[in-house]
Tab-separated table of C-alpha atoms and ligand atoms in Angstrom:
chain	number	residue	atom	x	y	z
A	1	UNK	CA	-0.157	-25.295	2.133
A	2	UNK	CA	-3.944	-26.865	1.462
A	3	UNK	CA	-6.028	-24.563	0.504
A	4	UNK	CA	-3.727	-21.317	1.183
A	5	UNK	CA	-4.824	-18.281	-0.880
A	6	UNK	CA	-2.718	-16.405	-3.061
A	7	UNK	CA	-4.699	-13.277	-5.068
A	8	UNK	CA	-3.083	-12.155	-7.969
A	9	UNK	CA	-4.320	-8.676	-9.186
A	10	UNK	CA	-3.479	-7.988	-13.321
A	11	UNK	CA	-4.028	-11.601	-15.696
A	12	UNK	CA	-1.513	-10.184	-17.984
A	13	UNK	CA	1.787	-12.203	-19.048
A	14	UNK	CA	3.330	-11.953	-15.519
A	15	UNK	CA	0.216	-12.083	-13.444
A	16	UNK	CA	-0.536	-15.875	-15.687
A	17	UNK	CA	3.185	-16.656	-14.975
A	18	UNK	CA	2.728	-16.641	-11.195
A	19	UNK	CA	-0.591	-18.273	-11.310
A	20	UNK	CA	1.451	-20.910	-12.953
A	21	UNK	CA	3.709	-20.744	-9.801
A	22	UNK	CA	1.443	-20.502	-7.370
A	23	UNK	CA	-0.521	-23.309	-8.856
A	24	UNK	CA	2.336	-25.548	-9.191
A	25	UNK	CA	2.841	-26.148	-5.413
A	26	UNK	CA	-0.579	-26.701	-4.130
A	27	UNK	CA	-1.506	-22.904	-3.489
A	28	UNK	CA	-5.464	-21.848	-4.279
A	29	UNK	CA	-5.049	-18.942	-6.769
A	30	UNK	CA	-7.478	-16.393	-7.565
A	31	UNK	CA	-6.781	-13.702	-10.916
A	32	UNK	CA	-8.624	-10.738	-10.865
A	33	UNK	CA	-8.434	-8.365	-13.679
A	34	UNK	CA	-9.920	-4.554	-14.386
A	35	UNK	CA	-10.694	-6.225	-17.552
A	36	UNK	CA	-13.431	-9.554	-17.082
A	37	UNK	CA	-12.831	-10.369	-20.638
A	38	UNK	CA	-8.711	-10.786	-19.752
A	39	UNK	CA	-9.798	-13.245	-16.654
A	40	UNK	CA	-11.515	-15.425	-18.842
A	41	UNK	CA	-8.702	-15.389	-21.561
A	42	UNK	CA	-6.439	-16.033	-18.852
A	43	UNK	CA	-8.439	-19.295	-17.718
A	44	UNK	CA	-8.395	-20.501	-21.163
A	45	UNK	CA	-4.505	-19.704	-21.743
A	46	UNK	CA	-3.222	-21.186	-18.493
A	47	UNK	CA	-5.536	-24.378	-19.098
A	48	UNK	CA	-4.388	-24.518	-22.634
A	49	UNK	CA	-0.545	-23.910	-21.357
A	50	UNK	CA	-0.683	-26.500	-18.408
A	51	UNK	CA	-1.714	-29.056	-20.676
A	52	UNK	CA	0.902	-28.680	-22.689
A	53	UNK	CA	3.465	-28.176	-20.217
A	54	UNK	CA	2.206	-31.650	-19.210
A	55	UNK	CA	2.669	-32.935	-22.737
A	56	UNK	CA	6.559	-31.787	-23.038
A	57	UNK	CA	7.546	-33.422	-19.470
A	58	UNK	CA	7.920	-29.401	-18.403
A	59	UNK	CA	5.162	-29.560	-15.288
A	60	UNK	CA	6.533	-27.968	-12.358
A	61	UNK	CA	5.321	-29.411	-9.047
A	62	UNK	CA	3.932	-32.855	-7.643
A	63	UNK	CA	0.320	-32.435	-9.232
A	64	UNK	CA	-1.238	-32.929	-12.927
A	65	UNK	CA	-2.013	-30.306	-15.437
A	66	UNK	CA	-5.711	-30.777	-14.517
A	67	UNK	CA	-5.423	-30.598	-10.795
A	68	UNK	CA	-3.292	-27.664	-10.986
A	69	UNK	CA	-5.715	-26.009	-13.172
A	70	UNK	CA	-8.539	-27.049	-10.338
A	71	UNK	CA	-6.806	-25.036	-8.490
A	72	UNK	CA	-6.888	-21.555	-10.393
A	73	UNK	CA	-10.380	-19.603	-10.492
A	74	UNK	CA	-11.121	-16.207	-11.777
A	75	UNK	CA	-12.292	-13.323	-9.509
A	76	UNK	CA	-14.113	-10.039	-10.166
A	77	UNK	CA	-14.236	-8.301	-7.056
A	78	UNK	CA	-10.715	-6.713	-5.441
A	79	UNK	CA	-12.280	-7.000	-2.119
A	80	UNK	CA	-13.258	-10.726	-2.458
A	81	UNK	CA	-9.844	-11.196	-3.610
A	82	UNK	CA	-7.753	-9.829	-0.588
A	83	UNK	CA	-10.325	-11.730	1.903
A	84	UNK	CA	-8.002	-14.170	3.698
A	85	UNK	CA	-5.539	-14.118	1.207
A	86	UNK	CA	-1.978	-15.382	2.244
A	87	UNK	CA	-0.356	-12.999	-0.569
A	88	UNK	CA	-1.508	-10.756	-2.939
A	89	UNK	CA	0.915	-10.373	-6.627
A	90	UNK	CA	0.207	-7.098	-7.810
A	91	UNK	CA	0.709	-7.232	-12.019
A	92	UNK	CA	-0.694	-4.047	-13.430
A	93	UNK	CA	1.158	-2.036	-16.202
A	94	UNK	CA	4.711	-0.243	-15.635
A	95	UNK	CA	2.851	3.064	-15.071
A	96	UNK	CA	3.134	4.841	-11.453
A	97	UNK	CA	-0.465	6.455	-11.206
A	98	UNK	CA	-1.513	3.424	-12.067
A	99	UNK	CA	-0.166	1.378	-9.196
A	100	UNK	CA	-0.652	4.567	-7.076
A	101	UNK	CA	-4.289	4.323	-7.192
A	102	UNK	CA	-4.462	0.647	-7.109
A	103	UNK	CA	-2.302	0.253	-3.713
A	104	UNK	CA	-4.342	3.259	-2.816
A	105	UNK	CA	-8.001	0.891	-3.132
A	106	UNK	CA	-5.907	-2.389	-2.119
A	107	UNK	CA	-4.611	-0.562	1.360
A	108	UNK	CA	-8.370	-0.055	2.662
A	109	UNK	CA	-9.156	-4.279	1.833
A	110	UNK	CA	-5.788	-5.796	3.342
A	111	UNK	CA	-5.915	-7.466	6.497
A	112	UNK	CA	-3.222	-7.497	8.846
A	113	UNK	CA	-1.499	-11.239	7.832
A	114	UNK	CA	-1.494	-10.810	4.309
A	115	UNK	CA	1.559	-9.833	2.433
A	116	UNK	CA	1.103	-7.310	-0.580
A	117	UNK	CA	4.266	-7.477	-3.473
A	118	UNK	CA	4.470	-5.978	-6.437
A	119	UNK	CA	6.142	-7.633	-9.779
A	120	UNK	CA	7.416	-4.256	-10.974
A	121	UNK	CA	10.434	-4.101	-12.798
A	122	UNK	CA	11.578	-0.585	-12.189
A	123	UNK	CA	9.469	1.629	-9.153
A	124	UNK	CA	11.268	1.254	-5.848
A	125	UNK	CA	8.456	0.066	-3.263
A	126	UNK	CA	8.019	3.480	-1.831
A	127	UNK	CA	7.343	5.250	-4.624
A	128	UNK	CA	4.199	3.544	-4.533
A	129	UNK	CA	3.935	2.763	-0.505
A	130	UNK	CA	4.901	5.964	1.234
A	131	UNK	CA	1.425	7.182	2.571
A	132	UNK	CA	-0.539	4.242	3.168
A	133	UNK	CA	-1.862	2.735	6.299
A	134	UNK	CA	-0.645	-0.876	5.711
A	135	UNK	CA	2.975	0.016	4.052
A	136	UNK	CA	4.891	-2.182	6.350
A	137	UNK	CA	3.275	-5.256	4.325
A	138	UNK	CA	4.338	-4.093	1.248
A	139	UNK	CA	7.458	-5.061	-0.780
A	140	UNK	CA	8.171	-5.584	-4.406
A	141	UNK	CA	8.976	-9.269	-5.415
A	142	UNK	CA	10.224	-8.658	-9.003
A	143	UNK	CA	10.475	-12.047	-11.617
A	144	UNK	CA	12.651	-12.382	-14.692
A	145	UNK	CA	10.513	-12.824	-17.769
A	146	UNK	CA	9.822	-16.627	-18.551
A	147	UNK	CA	9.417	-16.429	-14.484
A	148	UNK	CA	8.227	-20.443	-15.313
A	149	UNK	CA	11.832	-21.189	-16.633
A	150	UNK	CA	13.886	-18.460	-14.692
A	151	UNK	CA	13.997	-19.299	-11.169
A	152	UNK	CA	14.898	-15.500	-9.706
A	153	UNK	CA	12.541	-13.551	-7.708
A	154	UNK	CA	14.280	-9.675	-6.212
A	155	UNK	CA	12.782	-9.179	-3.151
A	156	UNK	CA	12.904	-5.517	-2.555
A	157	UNK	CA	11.421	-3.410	0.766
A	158	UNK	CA	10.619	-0.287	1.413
A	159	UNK	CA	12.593	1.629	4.414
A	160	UNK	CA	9.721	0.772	6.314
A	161	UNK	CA	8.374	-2.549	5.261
A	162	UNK	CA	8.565	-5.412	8.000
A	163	UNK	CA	11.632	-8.080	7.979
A	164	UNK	CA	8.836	-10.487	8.851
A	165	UNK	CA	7.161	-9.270	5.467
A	166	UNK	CA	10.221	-9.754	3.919
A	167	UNK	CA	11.169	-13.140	5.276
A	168	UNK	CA	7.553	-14.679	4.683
A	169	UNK	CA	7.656	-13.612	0.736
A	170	UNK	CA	11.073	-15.223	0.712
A	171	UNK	CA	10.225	-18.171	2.037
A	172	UNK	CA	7.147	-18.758	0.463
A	173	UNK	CA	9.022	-18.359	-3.070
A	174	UNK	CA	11.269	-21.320	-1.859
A	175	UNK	CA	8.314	-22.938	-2.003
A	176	UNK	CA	7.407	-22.497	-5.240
A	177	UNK	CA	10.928	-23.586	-6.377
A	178	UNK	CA	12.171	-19.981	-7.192
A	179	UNK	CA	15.421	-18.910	-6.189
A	180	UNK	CA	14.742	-15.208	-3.993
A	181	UNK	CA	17.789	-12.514	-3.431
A	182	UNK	CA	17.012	-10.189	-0.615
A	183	UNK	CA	18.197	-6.538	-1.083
A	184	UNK	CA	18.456	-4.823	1.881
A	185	UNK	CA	17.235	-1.671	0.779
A	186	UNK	CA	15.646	-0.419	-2.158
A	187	UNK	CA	17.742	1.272	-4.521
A	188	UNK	CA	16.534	2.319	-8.712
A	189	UNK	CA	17.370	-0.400	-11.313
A	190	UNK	CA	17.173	-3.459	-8.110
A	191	UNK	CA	19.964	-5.631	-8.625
A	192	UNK	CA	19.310	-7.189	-12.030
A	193	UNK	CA	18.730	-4.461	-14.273
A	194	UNK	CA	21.953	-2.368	-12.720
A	195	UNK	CA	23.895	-5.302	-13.558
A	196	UNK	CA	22.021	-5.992	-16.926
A	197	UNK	CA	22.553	-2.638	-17.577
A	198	UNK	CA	25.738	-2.324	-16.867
A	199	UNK	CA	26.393	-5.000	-19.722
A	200	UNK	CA	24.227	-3.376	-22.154
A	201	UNK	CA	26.070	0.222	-22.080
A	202	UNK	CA	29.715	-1.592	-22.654
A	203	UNK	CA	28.111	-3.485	-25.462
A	204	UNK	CA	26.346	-0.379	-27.061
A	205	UNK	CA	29.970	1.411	-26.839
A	206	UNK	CA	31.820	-1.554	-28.295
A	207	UNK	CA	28.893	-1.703	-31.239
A	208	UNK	CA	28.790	1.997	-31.517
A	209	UNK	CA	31.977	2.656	-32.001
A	210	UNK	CA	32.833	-0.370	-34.326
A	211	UNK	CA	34.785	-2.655	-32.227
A	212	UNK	CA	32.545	-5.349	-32.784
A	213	UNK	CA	29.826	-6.316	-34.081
A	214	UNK	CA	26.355	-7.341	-32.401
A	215	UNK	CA	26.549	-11.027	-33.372
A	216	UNK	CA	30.164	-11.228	-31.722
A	217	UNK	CA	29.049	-8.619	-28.847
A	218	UNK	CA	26.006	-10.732	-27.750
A	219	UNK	CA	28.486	-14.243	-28.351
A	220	UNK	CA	30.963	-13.156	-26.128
A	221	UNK	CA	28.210	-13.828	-23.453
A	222	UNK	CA	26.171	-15.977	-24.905
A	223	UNK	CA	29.408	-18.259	-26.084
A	224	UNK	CA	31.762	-17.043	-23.309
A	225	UNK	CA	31.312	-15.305	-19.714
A	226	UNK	CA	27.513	-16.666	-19.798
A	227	UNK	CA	28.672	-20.471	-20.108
A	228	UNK	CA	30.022	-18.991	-16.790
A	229	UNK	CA	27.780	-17.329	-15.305
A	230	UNK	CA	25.021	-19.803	-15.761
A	231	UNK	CA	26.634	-21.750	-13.225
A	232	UNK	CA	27.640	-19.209	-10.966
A	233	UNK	CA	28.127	-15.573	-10.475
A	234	UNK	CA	31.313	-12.989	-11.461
A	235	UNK	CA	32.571	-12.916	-7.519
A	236	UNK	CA	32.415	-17.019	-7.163
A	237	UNK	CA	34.331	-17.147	-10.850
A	238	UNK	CA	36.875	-14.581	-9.935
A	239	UNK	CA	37.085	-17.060	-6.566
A	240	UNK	CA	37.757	-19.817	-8.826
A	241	UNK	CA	40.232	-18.240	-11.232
A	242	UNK	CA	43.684	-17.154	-8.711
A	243	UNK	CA	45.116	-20.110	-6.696
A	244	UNK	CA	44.793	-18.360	-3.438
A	245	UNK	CA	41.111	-16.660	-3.861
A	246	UNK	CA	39.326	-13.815	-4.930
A	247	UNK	CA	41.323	-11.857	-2.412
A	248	UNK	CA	44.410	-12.864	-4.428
A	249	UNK	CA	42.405	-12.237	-7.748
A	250	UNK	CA	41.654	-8.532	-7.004
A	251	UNK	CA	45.368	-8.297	-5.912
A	252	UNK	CA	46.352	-9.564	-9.181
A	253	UNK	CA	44.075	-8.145	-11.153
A	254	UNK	CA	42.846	-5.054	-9.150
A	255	UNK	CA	44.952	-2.462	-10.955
A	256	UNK	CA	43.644	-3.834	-14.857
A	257	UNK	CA	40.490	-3.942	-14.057
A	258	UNK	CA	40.380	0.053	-12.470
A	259	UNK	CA	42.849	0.741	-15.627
A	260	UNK	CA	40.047	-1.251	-18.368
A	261	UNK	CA	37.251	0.660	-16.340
A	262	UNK	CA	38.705	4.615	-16.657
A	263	UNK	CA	38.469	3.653	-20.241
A	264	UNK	CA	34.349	3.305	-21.168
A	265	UNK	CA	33.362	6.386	-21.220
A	266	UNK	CA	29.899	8.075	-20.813
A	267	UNK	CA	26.696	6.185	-20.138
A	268	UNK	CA	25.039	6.352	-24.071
A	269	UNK	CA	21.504	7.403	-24.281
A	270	UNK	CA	20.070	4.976	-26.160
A	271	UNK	CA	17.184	5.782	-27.048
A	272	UNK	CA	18.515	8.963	-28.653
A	273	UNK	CA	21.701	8.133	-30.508
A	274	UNK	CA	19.358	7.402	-33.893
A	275	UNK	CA	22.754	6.192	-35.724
A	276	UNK	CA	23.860	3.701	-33.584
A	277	UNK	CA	20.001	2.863	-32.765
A	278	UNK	CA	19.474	1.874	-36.397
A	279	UNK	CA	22.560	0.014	-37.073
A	280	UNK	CA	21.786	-2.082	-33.874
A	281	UNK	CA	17.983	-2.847	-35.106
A	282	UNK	CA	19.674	-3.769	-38.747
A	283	UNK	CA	22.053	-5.964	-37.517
A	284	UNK	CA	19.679	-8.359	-34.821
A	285	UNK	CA	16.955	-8.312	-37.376
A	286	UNK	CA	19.495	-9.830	-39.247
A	287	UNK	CA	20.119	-12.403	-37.137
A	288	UNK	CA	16.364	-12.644	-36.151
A	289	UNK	CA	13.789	-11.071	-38.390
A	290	UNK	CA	11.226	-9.444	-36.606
A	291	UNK	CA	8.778	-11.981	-37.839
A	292	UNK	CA	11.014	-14.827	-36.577
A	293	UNK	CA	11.040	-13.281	-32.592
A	294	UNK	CA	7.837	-15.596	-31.653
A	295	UNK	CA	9.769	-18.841	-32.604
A	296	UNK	CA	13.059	-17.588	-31.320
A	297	UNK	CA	11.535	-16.542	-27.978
A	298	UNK	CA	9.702	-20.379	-28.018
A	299	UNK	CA	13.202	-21.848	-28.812
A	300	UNK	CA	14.586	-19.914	-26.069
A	301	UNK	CA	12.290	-21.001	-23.451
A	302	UNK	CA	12.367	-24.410	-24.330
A	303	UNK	CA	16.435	-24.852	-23.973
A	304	UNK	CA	15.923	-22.704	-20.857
A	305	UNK	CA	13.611	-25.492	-19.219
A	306	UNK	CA	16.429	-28.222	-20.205
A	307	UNK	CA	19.136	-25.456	-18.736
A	308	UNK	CA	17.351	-25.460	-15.622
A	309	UNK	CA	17.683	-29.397	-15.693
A	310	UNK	CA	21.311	-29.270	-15.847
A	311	UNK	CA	22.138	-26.842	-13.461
A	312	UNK	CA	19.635	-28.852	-10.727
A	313	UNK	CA	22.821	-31.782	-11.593
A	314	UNK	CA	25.247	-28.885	-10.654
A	315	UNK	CA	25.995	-28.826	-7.088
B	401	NAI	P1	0.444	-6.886	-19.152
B	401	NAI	O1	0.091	-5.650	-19.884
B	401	NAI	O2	0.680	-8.152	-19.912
B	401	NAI	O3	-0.713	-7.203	-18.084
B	401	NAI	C1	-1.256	-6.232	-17.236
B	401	NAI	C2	-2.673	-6.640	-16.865
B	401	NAI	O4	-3.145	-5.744	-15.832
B	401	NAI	C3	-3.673	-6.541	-18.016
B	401	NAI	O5	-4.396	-7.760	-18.089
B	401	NAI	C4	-4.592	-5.373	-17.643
B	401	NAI	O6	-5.924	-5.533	-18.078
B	401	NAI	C5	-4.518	-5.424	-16.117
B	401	NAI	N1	-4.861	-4.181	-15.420
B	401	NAI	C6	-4.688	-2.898	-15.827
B	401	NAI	N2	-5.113	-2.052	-14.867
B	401	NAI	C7	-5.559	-2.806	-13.839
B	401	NAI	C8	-6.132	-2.502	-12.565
B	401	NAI	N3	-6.286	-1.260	-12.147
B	401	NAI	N4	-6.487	-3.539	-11.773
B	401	NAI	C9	-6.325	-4.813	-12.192
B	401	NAI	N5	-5.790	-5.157	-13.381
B	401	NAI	C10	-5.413	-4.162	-14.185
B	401	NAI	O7	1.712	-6.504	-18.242
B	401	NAI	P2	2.880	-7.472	-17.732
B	401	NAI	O8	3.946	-7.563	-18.753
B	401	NAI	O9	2.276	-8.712	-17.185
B	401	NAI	O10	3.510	-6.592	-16.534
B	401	NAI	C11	2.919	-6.532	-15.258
B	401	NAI	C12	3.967	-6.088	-14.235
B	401	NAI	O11	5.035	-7.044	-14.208
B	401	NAI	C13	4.607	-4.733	-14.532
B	401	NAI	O12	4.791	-4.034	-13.319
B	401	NAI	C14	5.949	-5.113	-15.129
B	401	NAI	O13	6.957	-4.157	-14.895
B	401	NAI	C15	6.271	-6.376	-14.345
B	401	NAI	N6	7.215	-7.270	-15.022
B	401	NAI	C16	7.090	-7.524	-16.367
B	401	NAI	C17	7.997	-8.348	-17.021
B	401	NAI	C18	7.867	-8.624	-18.486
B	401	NAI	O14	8.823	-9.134	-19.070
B	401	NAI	N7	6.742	-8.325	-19.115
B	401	NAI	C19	9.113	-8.984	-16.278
B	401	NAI	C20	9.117	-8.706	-14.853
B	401	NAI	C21	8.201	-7.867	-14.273
């Protein structure tokens, strides 16, 4: 791994999480930014956040705070960037054009071994791939947010990126300690958010129609299925849960769940059902006042580190 490159284009808050990553197992890692003034901000955060990392006994990796911060260096120039770079993380905002024209600059600089992936949360890879000369390189590798403390990374191709693109970027997350799933093809939403969404439009119904209410919606995960599934998935727990199987779970329970499902009803629109919207906002704020979120979303990353702990005990 001495002295591999990785370039990281966008120093935002998931372009300084994979430096983090990178970092952490021995990789050289350059952050280039449209912005200079974000690349230097960047340098000072990560240093700033290493150290204390350090401090709580959450370092990833074999090396100190200092040495891993050695290894991070800011970079102005896209071009100097890509130049015998193992991997490039693209982490520029969630808008299309946007990527468009970067992958547009970035497909005249890539050379032929280097890997391009984008963090994006929601545009399939050929949205933003289609017509360039280097496609086959490109993929999206897509992190949950604290990426430090949440070991999945959704690797996602394009219908005509490389398996040997695909393959490298999932074996070079392995060794960064991050946990890769490999769709097969692309498809909107990825895995994650059609299953996270899948959970938030039952729990929107439920709320909305005043079944329950959002402290008891969000406990039946947080206090229920997710002791679960923080172990190990729904197909692996419906294994688990009929003597002879999942195959003798879904012949058990086949019929209820089909019956349960013909019951929920159309997909809400969120964002437009003002009502339910409101009610929603009042009742988390209750439980966590907007002024509170910074603390809560501290709390939450600091139980996730000792989470991640545990479940390395879990075999
Ligand atoms: P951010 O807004 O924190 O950072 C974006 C950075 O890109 C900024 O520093 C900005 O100056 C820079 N930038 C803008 N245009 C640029 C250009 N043309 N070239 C180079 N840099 C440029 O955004 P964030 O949250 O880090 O998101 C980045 C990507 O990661 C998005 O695609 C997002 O969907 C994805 N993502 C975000 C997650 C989150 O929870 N925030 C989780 C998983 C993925």
């Amino acid at each position: 791994m001495g002295g591999q490159r990785i370039g990281i284009v966008g120093s935002g808050l998931i372009g300084r999480a994979w430096a983090l990553l990178f970092a952490s197992a021995g990789y050289r890692v350059q952050l280039y930014d449209i912005l200079e003034s974000q690349i230097a901000t960047a340098l000072d955060e990560l240093r700033e956040e290493l150290q204390q990392l350090e401090a709580k006994g959450a370092l990833r990796g074999n090396l100190t705070a200092a040495a891993q911060f050695e290894l991070i260096s800011g970079c102005t120039q896209l071009k100097e960037l890509v130049q015998d770079a193992l991997h490039i993380q693209e982490c520029v905002p969630e808008q299309l054009q946007l990527k468009r024209s970067l992958y547009a600059q970035l497909d005249d600089l890539l050379e032929p071994q280097t890997v391009l992936a984008s963090s994006t949360s929601t545009f399939m890879p050929s949205l933003f791939s289609e017509k360039l000369k280097r496609r086959s390189q490109i993929l999206v590798a897509h992190p949950l947010n604290p990426p430090y403390f949440i070991p999945l990374v959704e690797l996602v191709p394009a219908p005509w990126t490389t398996e040997e693109a695909v393959e490298r970027t999932r074996l070079l997350m392995l060794t960064l300690g991050q946990r890769p799933v490999v769709l097969r093809r692309e498809i909107q939403g990825f895995a994650t958010n059609r299953i996270q969404y899948a959970i938030l439009n039952e729990v929107w119904r439920l709320v909305s129609t005043g079944i329950i209410s959002v402290a008891d919606a969000d406990r039946v995960l947080s206090d229920g299925l997710g002791m679960r599934y923080a172990l190990m998935g729904s197909l692996e727990t419906a294994h688990l849960n009929a003597p002879g199987g999942v195959a003798d779970y879904f012949q058990r329970f086949g019929g209820e769940i089909a019956a349960v499902s013909a019951t929920y009803g159309p997909t809400p629109d969120m964002g437009a059902e003002a009502e339910t919207l409101a009610e929603i906002a009042r009742q988390c704020e209750e439980l966590v006042p907007l002024e509170a979120l910074p603390a809560r979303r501290a709390a939450r990353d600091e139980f996730l580190t000792r989470l991640a702990e545990l479940k390395r005990q879990f075999p």
